[in-house]
Amino acid sequence: MILVTTAGKVGTQTALTLARSGHDVRVLVRDPQRHEILKDAGAELVEGDLADTVSVAAAVDGVDTVVLVSLAIPDQELRVIECAAATSVGFIVKATSKASADSPIARRRGQSEIEAGLIASGIPHALLRSNAYMQNFLALAPAIATGHLASSAGAGRVGFIDARDVGDVAAAIATAPESHLAKTYWLTGPELLTYGDVAAIFADALDHPVTFATRTRAEDEAAMIEAGVPPTIATQNAQAFSLIADGDAEWLSSDAANLLGRPALSFRAFAADYRPAFAVAH
Ligand SMILES: NC(=O)c1ccc[n+]([C@@H]2O[C@H](COP(=O)([O-])OP(=O)(O)OC[C@H]3O[C@@H](n4cnc5c(N)ncnc54)[C@H](OP(=O)(O)O)[C@@H]3O)[C@@H](O)[C@H]2O)c1
């Protein structure tokens, strides 16, 4: 049995791929009714909360492999690791980022703390260190739908990866752990793109102009808060955009393509597949 925590952008894809290929997969979710697609695919949905030890222990019971794809909240993912260490779990696949204990971005410090806890647990594991997910742009869909993309990422280039590829990589590794012991994979898409390049790709996919405008980090943060993003997350996102402007995300790797046995999905493919989400004003 493979446990996936939880059904976010990556976890949903991981669970779908595992279930559709006939593997026993369990997904810990807060609200099973919102994840019927996983149940229909054959996954077992377990209602629980990563902040609650009882529900995490129940979810981990009888599991061989855990795919850790939840938020970079040390209290939550370390709870999963602790419960896993107390049972039969023999392998953990952990989704992470450019984790660093001295990063200015809180979630990268959180990832670093979780990685350290995973290593200290002694449970065999693999790390998926991804560049920015293409699906992050879904949060900007209302603006993109009306032809506007603005960011303090400036002219920084990013090796965006489709979260579906990250999910499929996690699924592939979870079903063949012995080939991936103590490995760290750096996951990116096939190309480096600026936000201006992304605007042009959306314009082609949506058949209307999409302009890119640079704004300041403070403007980015304020816009996200106004759009309903929690202030702590908005601060971290704005910090990440500033780092992107300085070249922090300008890296590519062939790890995803090698693990998938096919080219990683392009931004053009992402924009075409998600066209309906960007085509209407929300
Ligand atoms: N986004 C990026 O560009 C990026 C890049 C590199 C690495 N990563 C890392 O990749 C990992 C996966 O990210 P993602 O974007 O797939 O995540 P995501 O889409 O934001 O999903 C997070 C999920 O966590 C669930 N959740 C939140 N609190 C919970 C709790 N207390 N108990 C149970 N479930 C809870 C949410 O469920 P509800 O639906 O119930 O709210 C949501 O489905 C994270 O570690 C992230 O830091 C992200």
Tab-separated table of C-alpha atoms in Angstrom, residues 52-255:
chain	number	residue	atom	x	y	z
A	52	ASP	CA	-3.744	15.309	14.076
A	53	THR	CA	-1.513	12.413	15.168
A	54	VAL	CA	-4.406	9.959	15.509
A	55	SER	CA	-5.525	10.383	11.921
A	56	VAL	CA	-1.955	10.358	10.582
A	57	ALA	CA	-1.162	7.143	12.483
A	58	ALA	CA	-4.313	5.541	11.079
A	59	ALA	CA	-3.425	6.617	7.538
A	60	VAL	CA	0.110	5.203	7.813
A	61	ASP	CA	-1.045	1.849	9.229
A	62	GLY	CA	-0.228	-1.026	6.849
A	63	VAL	CA	1.628	1.205	4.396
A	64	ASP	CA	4.903	0.227	2.658
A	65	THR	CA	5.722	3.533	0.985
A	66	VAL	CA	4.753	7.143	1.691
A	67	VAL	CA	4.683	9.938	-0.895
A	68	LEU	CA	5.091	13.183	1.086
A	69	VAL	CA	3.551	15.896	-1.079
A	70	SER	CA	1.934	18.099	1.528
A	71	LEU	CA	2.801	21.647	2.523
A	72	ALA	CA	6.255	22.539	3.873
A	73	ILE	CA	4.946	22.684	7.429
A	74	PRO	CA	7.501	20.842	9.601
A	75	ASP	CA	5.016	19.987	12.350
A	76	GLN	CA	2.811	18.175	9.806
A	77	GLU	CA	5.302	16.303	7.622
A	78	LEU	CA	7.536	15.413	10.595
A	79	ARG	CA	4.436	13.889	12.225
A	80	VAL	CA	4.008	11.664	9.166
A	81	ILE	CA	7.688	10.675	9.291
A	82	GLU	CA	7.447	9.876	13.014
A	83	CYS	CA	4.353	7.711	12.504
A	84	ALA	CA	6.018	6.033	9.505
A	85	ALA	CA	9.116	5.235	11.561
A	86	ALA	CA	6.908	3.494	14.126
A	87	THR	CA	5.381	1.150	11.527
A	88	SER	CA	6.311	-0.927	8.505
A	89	VAL	CA	7.011	1.971	6.138
A	90	GLY	CA	10.145	1.148	4.171
A	91	PHE	CA	10.464	4.115	1.834
A	92	ILE	CA	9.451	7.771	1.573
A	93	VAL	CA	9.382	9.949	-1.548
A	94	LYS	CA	9.523	13.598	-0.473
A	95	ALA	CA	8.537	16.532	-2.701
A	96	THR	CA	10.682	19.521	-1.886
A	97	SER	CA	12.292	22.636	-3.332
A	98	LYS	CA	15.615	24.456	-3.046
A	99	ALA	CA	15.510	23.777	0.686
A	100	SER	CA	17.998	25.602	2.857
A	101	ALA	CA	18.217	26.230	6.595
A	102	ASP	CA	19.295	29.823	5.969
A	103	SER	CA	16.913	30.680	3.121
A	104	PRO	CA	15.091	34.017	3.465
A	105	ILE	CA	11.901	32.141	2.516
A	106	ALA	CA	10.194	30.413	5.460
A	107	ARG	CA	8.875	27.453	3.448
A	108	ARG	CA	12.372	26.630	2.184
A	109	ARG	CA	13.603	26.621	5.780
A	110	GLY	CA	10.622	24.383	6.578
A	111	GLN	CA	11.558	21.981	3.765
A	112	SER	CA	15.114	21.881	5.107
A	113	GLU	CA	13.866	20.977	8.592
A	114	ILE	CA	11.657	18.230	7.162
A	115	GLU	CA	14.498	16.837	5.033
A	116	ALA	CA	16.739	16.747	8.119
A	117	GLY	CA	14.025	14.885	10.053
A	118	LEU	CA	13.616	12.420	7.195
A	119	ILE	CA	17.344	11.693	7.082
A	120	ALA	CA	17.492	11.373	10.883
A	121	SER	CA	14.583	8.893	10.829
A	122	GLY	CA	16.732	6.397	8.946
A	123	ILE	CA	13.849	5.566	6.597
A	124	PRO	CA	15.168	5.013	3.042
A	125	HIS	CA	14.024	7.882	0.875
A	126	ALA	CA	14.321	9.931	-2.315
A	127	LEU	CA	13.988	13.720	-2.682
A	128	LEU	CA	12.251	15.467	-5.574
A	129	ARG	CA	13.711	18.981	-5.641
A	130	SER	CA	11.495	20.799	-8.132
A	131	ASN	CA	11.677	24.142	-9.859
A	132	ALA	CA	8.471	26.251	-9.868
A	133	TYR	CA	5.255	24.495	-10.885
A	134	MET	CA	3.444	25.701	-14.018
A	135	GLN	CA	0.174	25.235	-12.123
A	136	ASN	CA	1.106	28.211	-9.893
A	137	PHE	CA	-0.211	30.359	-12.748
A	138	LEU	CA	-3.726	29.050	-12.058
A	139	ALA	CA	-3.800	31.490	-9.132
A	140	LEU	CA	-3.317	34.287	-11.680
A	141	ALA	CA	-6.023	32.999	-14.034
A	142	PRO	CA	-8.434	35.928	-13.518
A	143	ALA	CA	-5.760	38.442	-14.604
A	144	ILE	CA	-4.420	36.290	-17.447
A	145	ALA	CA	-7.969	35.762	-18.733
A	146	THR	CA	-8.283	39.525	-19.127
A	147	GLY	CA	-4.883	39.821	-20.823
A	148	HIS	CA	-2.642	40.843	-17.934
A	149	LEU	CA	0.322	39.165	-16.275
A	150	ALA	CA	2.340	41.184	-13.779
A	151	SER	CA	5.172	40.082	-11.508
A	152	SER	CA	8.294	41.246	-9.726
A	153	ALA	CA	10.054	38.232	-11.271
A	154	GLY	CA	11.121	40.707	-13.963
A	155	ALA	CA	13.349	39.149	-16.631
A	156	GLY	CA	14.368	36.207	-14.452
A	157	ARG	CA	14.245	32.871	-16.240
A	158	VAL	CA	12.587	29.807	-14.709
A	159	GLY	CA	12.764	26.088	-15.518
A	160	PHE	CA	9.024	25.668	-14.841
A	161	ILE	CA	7.823	22.077	-14.422
A	162	ASP	CA	4.300	20.765	-14.860
A	163	ALA	CA	3.055	19.471	-11.475
A	164	ARG	CA	1.596	16.497	-13.380
A	165	ASP	CA	5.141	15.461	-14.266
A	166	VAL	CA	6.229	15.807	-10.637
A	167	GLY	CA	3.277	13.606	-9.661
A	168	ASP	CA	4.173	11.003	-12.270
A	169	VAL	CA	7.826	10.993	-11.194
A	170	ALA	CA	6.720	10.451	-7.588
A	171	ALA	CA	4.467	7.581	-8.683
A	172	ALA	CA	7.249	5.944	-10.703
A	173	ILE	CA	9.700	6.148	-7.810
A	174	ALA	CA	7.147	4.937	-5.250
A	175	THR	CA	6.650	1.735	-7.238
A	176	ALA	CA	10.394	0.989	-7.621
A	177	PRO	CA	12.049	2.332	-4.470
A	178	GLU	CA	15.116	0.080	-4.661
A	179	SER	CA	16.390	2.008	-7.707
A	180	HIS	CA	16.157	5.378	-5.981
A	181	LEU	CA	17.580	4.942	-2.486
A	182	ALA	CA	19.083	8.194	-1.111
A	183	LYS	CA	18.749	9.867	-4.520
A	184	THR	CA	17.979	13.564	-4.986
A	185	TYR	CA	16.377	14.497	-8.290
A	186	TRP	CA	16.231	18.052	-9.631
A	187	LEU	CA	12.993	18.353	-11.588
A	188	THR	CA	12.389	20.953	-14.287
A	189	GLY	CA	10.542	21.278	-17.548
A	190	PRO	CA	12.358	21.356	-20.873
A	191	GLU	CA	13.140	25.081	-21.146
A	192	LEU	CA	13.964	28.317	-19.331
A	193	LEU	CA	11.248	30.961	-19.658
A	194	THR	CA	10.787	34.527	-18.452
A	195	TYR	CA	7.364	35.738	-17.338
A	196	GLY	CA	7.312	37.680	-20.617
A	197	ASP	CA	7.776	34.397	-22.499
A	198	VAL	CA	4.947	32.902	-20.441
A	199	ALA	CA	2.643	35.821	-21.343
A	200	ALA	CA	3.377	35.212	-25.043
A	201	ILE	CA	2.596	31.491	-24.697
A	202	PHE	CA	-0.721	32.271	-22.971
A	203	ALA	CA	-1.537	34.808	-25.714
A	204	ASP	CA	-1.071	32.094	-28.369
A	205	ALA	CA	-3.044	29.513	-26.415
A	206	LEU	CA	-5.902	31.886	-25.564
A	207	ASP	CA	-6.059	33.711	-28.916
A	208	HIS	CA	-5.913	37.154	-27.327
A	209	PRO	CA	-3.102	39.476	-26.238
A	210	VAL	CA	-1.574	38.896	-22.802
A	211	THR	CA	0.819	41.641	-21.769
A	212	PHE	CA	3.535	41.313	-19.152
A	213	ALA	CA	4.256	44.165	-16.748
A	214	THR	CA	6.990	44.311	-14.150
A	215	ARG	CA	5.913	45.396	-10.701
A	216	THR	CA	7.694	45.774	-7.394
A	217	ARG	CA	7.895	43.145	-4.693
A	218	ALA	CA	5.649	45.278	-2.456
A	219	GLU	CA	3.087	45.604	-5.262
A	220	ASP	CA	3.188	41.823	-5.783
A	221	GLU	CA	2.613	41.174	-2.099
A	222	ALA	CA	-0.255	43.676	-1.889
A	223	ALA	CA	-1.934	42.266	-5.013
A	224	MET	CA	-1.802	38.722	-3.653
A	225	ILE	CA	-3.250	39.770	-0.295
A	226	GLU	CA	-6.039	41.623	-2.095
A	227	ALA	CA	-6.716	38.462	-4.109
A	228	GLY	CA	-7.189	36.527	-0.863
A	229	VAL	CA	-3.773	34.903	-0.440
A	230	PRO	CA	-2.922	34.630	3.297
A	231	PRO	CA	-0.385	37.375	4.178
A	232	THR	CA	2.363	34.935	5.270
A	233	ILE	CA	2.096	33.055	1.964
A	234	ALA	CA	1.942	36.310	-0.019
A	235	THR	CA	5.157	37.449	1.669
A	236	GLN	CA	6.920	34.196	0.798
A	237	ASN	CA	5.660	34.226	-2.800
A	238	ALA	CA	6.857	37.812	-3.247
A	239	GLN	CA	10.255	36.847	-1.799
A	240	ALA	CA	10.430	33.965	-4.284
A	241	PHE	CA	9.625	36.281	-7.220
A	242	SER	CA	12.445	38.613	-6.153
A	243	LEU	CA	14.832	35.663	-6.066
A	244	ILE	CA	13.639	34.627	-9.530
A	245	ALA	CA	14.499	38.123	-10.798
A	246	ASP	CA	18.020	37.491	-9.487
A	247	GLY	CA	18.362	34.168	-11.338
A	248	ASP	CA	17.455	31.782	-8.490
A	249	ALA	CA	15.226	29.592	-10.702
A	250	GLU	CA	17.441	29.663	-13.795
A	251	TRP	CA	18.271	25.973	-13.776
A	252	LEU	CA	17.379	23.021	-15.955
A	253	SER	CA	17.862	19.303	-15.490
A	254	SER	CA	17.076	16.209	-17.536
A	255	ASP	CA	16.119	14.229	-14.381
